[in-house]
């Protein structure tokens, strides 16, 4: 290495190398060789020399290394070469602090071959979903909590669904029960059902996630869904698939076409009314009709408005009085 008197200066990255290292961290800790501009080649070589970037020969990428490793290596070299530089070696953690803090707080992107990588931002997540939809048509699984679909997103979602099914894909989706009472969502569900999709509603809380062709899953990596983890580790994807299948068995099937034209909703509404007039409880009605208690509660709420009944007992009494 360099003369001991200049060793510390020689082993620290210059401004250009620091800037390139921070840029690599912002890209998830990995950068392809072709993404490095001509003006950054010298800085790239400097980072490789210092051990802050490591070339990956298999995929032509450079991976960021924890600055602590370089810090320890440089410090050991300084101590071995000269006791006079010991004080300077002890300054390294502080001098490398900016890079260390950036490494700790940056998103980490694993190799594209297998494992987990993180995508941040709604636009980036949508782009990743679109890409996987195109690349992996097959057995799709979609858990979509949050109630009714946003009306402004429905036309675009319908276009994607048509494209997906044209390429041979099939999708099973889970919605919340409240989606059955939102006309735009019901219309969308009826249209995609005609394409071959299957949508059920689930009365228990669940999280949002997607599975593509049973090989790649997108799961939340933040409570507000602002960051997603794209997973292609086989064991992890298998666990997500099993989770979906368990929820699917608990979910309630819906005839969206009949619900869209009003015939199913009217028929169920009348059945709930007849059973309520006979004195059955909300739970008993749900069991008899094979519905969730939340769905039955929605029908009862509308019946109470219709009969201007303040209590369930009063509603049942009034309906019994009107029975033929």
XYZ file of C-alpha atoms in Angstrom:
324
model
C 0.000 0.000 0.000
C 0.955 3.695 0.089
C 3.581 5.257 2.378
C 2.292 5.294 5.996
C 2.217 9.076 6.128
C -0.272 9.251 3.243
C -2.085 5.951 3.872
C -5.240 7.438 5.381
C -5.783 9.888 2.530
C -5.082 7.209 -0.045
C -7.632 4.756 1.366
C -10.632 7.082 1.578
C -12.962 7.501 -1.424
C -12.802 10.880 -3.122
C -15.902 13.024 -3.825
C -16.662 11.336 -7.153
C -16.360 7.847 -5.657
C -18.591 8.800 -2.716
C -21.245 10.210 -5.064
C -21.226 7.035 -7.180
C -21.467 4.802 -4.084
C -24.492 6.752 -2.815
C -26.101 6.502 -6.265
C -25.636 2.712 -6.219
C -27.308 2.508 -2.803
C -30.278 4.475 -4.109
C -30.638 1.832 -6.837
C -30.911 -0.923 -4.249
C -27.222 -1.671 -3.721
C -26.631 -3.148 -7.189
C -25.773 -1.581 -10.519
C -25.099 -3.099 -13.920
C -21.822 -2.341 -15.671
C -23.612 -0.845 -18.672
C -25.435 1.612 -16.391
C -22.141 3.285 -15.390
C -21.428 6.289 -17.586
C -18.019 6.982 -19.108
C -17.462 9.842 -16.664
C -17.913 7.512 -13.704
C -15.528 4.758 -14.814
C -12.627 6.145 -12.783
C -14.809 6.456 -9.669
C -16.076 2.903 -10.255
C -12.517 1.583 -10.391
C -11.679 3.471 -7.210
C -14.627 1.923 -5.334
C -13.660 -1.562 -6.541
C -10.058 -0.930 -5.442
C -11.246 0.136 -1.990
C -13.551 -2.867 -1.727
C -16.725 -0.772 -1.469
C -18.079 -2.314 -4.686
C -17.615 -5.955 -5.628
C -18.010 -7.117 -9.260
C -20.414 -10.028 -9.847
C -19.141 -11.920 -12.867
C -22.292 -14.016 -13.372
C -24.659 -11.141 -14.116
C -22.297 -8.259 -14.890
C -23.337 -6.246 -11.827
C -21.494 -4.450 -9.039
C -22.778 -4.914 -5.474
C -22.298 -2.407 -2.653
C -20.397 -3.700 0.367
C -21.006 -2.560 3.923
C -18.475 0.278 4.545
C -17.771 -1.250 7.942
C -15.859 -4.068 6.228
C -13.645 -1.593 4.391
C -13.274 0.403 7.590
C -11.974 -2.613 9.494
C -9.600 -3.650 6.719
C -8.128 -0.169 6.364
C -7.817 0.235 10.102
C -5.955 -3.065 10.469
C -3.541 -2.104 7.710
C -2.829 1.235 9.327
C -2.175 -0.361 12.707
C 0.194 -2.901 11.195
C 2.216 -0.343 9.254
C 2.699 2.390 11.796
C 1.768 3.132 15.370
C 1.940 6.779 14.447
C -1.191 6.395 12.313
C -3.251 4.747 15.038
C -4.996 7.986 15.937
C -6.010 8.498 12.318
C -7.253 4.903 12.054
C -9.598 5.540 14.990
C -11.186 8.373 12.993
C -12.345 6.042 10.213
C -15.817 5.174 11.628
C -16.629 8.875 11.796
C -15.130 9.579 8.378
C -17.127 6.726 6.836
C -20.249 7.624 8.796
C -22.083 9.210 5.868
C -21.683 6.099 3.739
C -22.546 3.772 6.628
C -25.735 5.680 7.425
C -26.731 5.673 3.762
C -26.120 1.911 3.562
C -28.252 1.247 6.661
C -31.205 3.349 5.503
C -31.251 2.478 1.792
C -33.552 -0.193 0.266
C -31.713 -3.443 -0.425
C -32.180 -5.186 -3.762
C -31.174 -8.808 -3.900
C -29.931 -10.554 -7.012
C -32.500 -10.821 -9.805
C -31.973 -14.583 -9.960
C -33.697 -15.567 -6.702
C -34.746 -14.248 -3.308
C -36.313 -10.896 -2.458
C -36.031 -7.394 -3.859
C -37.869 -4.284 -2.777
C -39.834 -1.799 -4.847
C -40.719 1.596 -3.394
C -43.386 4.002 -4.650
C -46.832 3.328 -6.083
C -45.745 3.974 -9.670
C -42.816 1.568 -9.365
C -45.076 -1.077 -7.816
C -47.643 -0.685 -10.625
C -44.847 -1.001 -13.189
C -43.632 -4.216 -11.531
C -47.176 -5.660 -11.516
C -47.629 -4.788 -15.203
C -44.302 -6.404 -16.070
C -45.097 -9.626 -14.234
C -48.583 -9.712 -15.750
C -47.015 -9.686 -19.211
C -44.210 -12.118 -18.415
C -46.074 -14.666 -16.289
C -49.584 -15.390 -17.565
C -50.890 -18.431 -15.767
C -52.557 -19.191 -12.443
C -52.875 -15.762 -10.849
C -53.962 -15.120 -7.255
C -55.039 -11.709 -6.005
C -56.012 -10.669 -2.476
C -57.473 -7.159 -2.727
C -58.822 -5.770 0.565
C -60.080 -2.228 0.921
C -63.686 -2.527 -0.192
C -64.946 -1.143 -3.520
C -62.511 -0.605 -6.383
C -61.652 3.092 -7.054
C -63.887 4.109 -9.967
C -61.058 5.842 -11.846
C -58.955 2.643 -11.802
C -61.654 0.272 -13.085
C -61.280 0.916 -16.865
C -57.515 0.369 -16.693
C -57.963 -2.743 -14.540
C -60.453 -4.141 -17.044
C -58.005 -3.605 -19.931
C -55.286 -5.417 -18.004
C -57.668 -8.276 -17.200
C -58.626 -8.693 -20.862
C -54.989 -8.662 -21.934
C -54.069 -11.189 -19.239
C -56.837 -13.617 -20.207
C -56.097 -13.242 -23.917
C -52.613 -14.554 -23.158
C -54.005 -17.626 -21.413
C -53.973 -16.393 -17.823
C -56.615 -17.125 -15.185
C -57.126 -15.163 -11.973
C -58.798 -15.864 -8.664
C -59.411 -12.783 -6.534
C -60.551 -12.066 -2.992
C -62.558 -8.918 -2.200
C -64.093 -7.613 0.992
C -67.835 -8.245 1.436
C -68.576 -4.508 1.064
C -67.560 -4.794 -2.613
C -70.917 -6.533 -3.253
C -72.750 -3.287 -2.474
C -70.756 -0.988 -4.765
C -72.314 -0.914 -8.274
C -69.101 -0.037 -10.204
C -67.204 -2.832 -8.449
C -70.045 -5.289 -9.074
C -70.099 -4.344 -12.768
C -66.314 -4.794 -13.010
C -66.492 -8.174 -11.252
C -69.268 -9.310 -13.601
C -67.225 -8.301 -16.652
C -64.000 -10.016 -15.579
C -66.014 -13.088 -14.522
C -67.207 -13.369 -18.107
C -63.545 -13.420 -19.160
C -62.893 -16.423 -16.900
C -61.846 -14.793 -13.618
C -63.323 -15.943 -10.311
C -63.944 -13.487 -7.495
C -65.039 -14.385 -3.992
C -65.682 -12.182 -0.971
C -64.102 -12.745 2.420
C -65.661 -11.655 5.704
C -62.461 -11.819 7.788
C -59.607 -9.251 7.657
C -56.781 -10.001 5.230
C -53.761 -8.256 3.685
C -53.092 -7.382 0.077
C -50.803 -9.626 -1.975
C -50.444 -11.036 -5.497
C -49.070 -14.302 -6.868
C -48.046 -14.783 -10.505
C -47.988 -18.298 -12.001
C -47.199 -19.708 -8.533
C -43.589 -18.578 -8.977
C -43.449 -14.898 -7.966
C -45.319 -13.106 -5.184
C -45.698 -9.413 -4.391
C -46.325 -8.811 -0.688
C -46.479 -5.612 1.407
C -43.203 -4.383 2.887
C -44.756 -1.330 4.581
C -47.982 -0.823 6.512
C -49.200 1.815 4.032
C -48.337 -0.368 0.999
C -45.801 2.223 -0.191
C -43.114 -0.468 -0.443
C -43.541 -3.986 -1.771
C -41.331 -7.056 -1.686
C -41.050 -9.024 -4.928
C -40.359 -12.615 -3.890
C -39.314 -15.528 -6.074
C -37.815 -17.733 -3.378
C -39.681 -21.057 -3.914
C -40.283 -21.794 -0.222
C -41.623 -18.325 0.489
C -43.853 -18.287 -2.596
C -45.221 -21.719 -1.639
C -46.145 -20.341 1.791
C -47.955 -17.366 0.200
C -49.823 -19.715 -2.163
C -50.921 -21.896 0.780
C -52.129 -18.774 2.597
C -54.226 -17.764 -0.390
C -55.720 -21.252 -0.741
C -56.710 -21.235 2.942
C -58.426 -17.851 2.587
C -60.060 -19.001 -0.664
C -61.739 -21.901 1.124
C -63.150 -19.505 3.728
C -64.471 -17.051 1.127
C -68.028 -16.813 -0.218
C -68.764 -17.328 -3.905
C -70.830 -14.657 -5.663
C -72.893 -14.699 -8.869
C -71.690 -11.287 -10.037
C -73.795 -11.321 -13.237
C -77.002 -11.817 -11.239
C -75.894 -9.246 -8.693
C -75.153 -6.756 -11.472
C -78.641 -7.024 -13.025
C -80.268 -6.925 -9.578
C -81.881 -10.358 -9.610
C -79.564 -12.022 -7.083
C -79.578 -9.146 -4.636
C -83.370 -8.969 -4.722
C -83.735 -12.717 -4.227
C -81.322 -12.788 -1.281
C -82.947 -9.709 0.192
C -86.357 -11.380 0.087
C -84.987 -14.592 1.612
C -83.428 -12.695 4.495
C -86.731 -10.899 5.066
C -88.754 -14.125 5.103
C -86.413 -15.862 7.537
C -86.287 -12.804 9.776
C -90.093 -12.696 9.855
C -90.049 -16.329 10.983
C -87.987 -15.294 14.001
C -84.552 -16.568 12.963
C -81.509 -14.756 14.325
C -78.910 -13.037 12.166
C -76.464 -15.902 12.716
C -79.104 -18.536 11.927
C -80.020 -16.730 8.703
C -76.351 -16.558 7.671
C -75.957 -20.293 8.276
C -79.200 -21.151 6.449
C -78.325 -19.118 3.342
C -74.593 -19.834 3.360
C -73.735 -16.140 3.719
C -71.461 -14.291 6.100
C -73.049 -12.572 9.095
C -71.744 -9.254 7.752
C -73.662 -9.779 4.490
C -76.866 -10.646 6.364
C -76.360 -7.591 8.581
C -76.260 -5.420 5.450
C -79.605 -6.785 4.248
C -81.154 -6.333 7.706
C -79.934 -2.730 7.833
C -81.731 -1.977 4.559
C -84.882 -3.741 5.798
C -84.865 -1.635 8.966
C -84.735 1.494 6.829
C -87.588 0.197 4.663
C -89.833 -0.623 7.660
C -88.603 2.345 9.753
C -87.779 -0.093 12.572
C -85.511 1.031 15.392
C -84.754 -2.448 16.723
C -84.403 -5.921 15.285
C -87.334 -7.108 17.439
C -89.543 -4.335 16.078
C -88.509 -5.203 12.508
C -89.382 -8.871 12.955
C -92.748 -7.974 14.525
C -93.670 -5.627 11.676
C -92.611 -8.113 9.007
C -94.619 -10.920 10.632
C -97.643 -8.650 10.564
C -97.277 -8.141 6.803
C -96.844 -11.796 5.869
C -99.719 -13.172 3.715
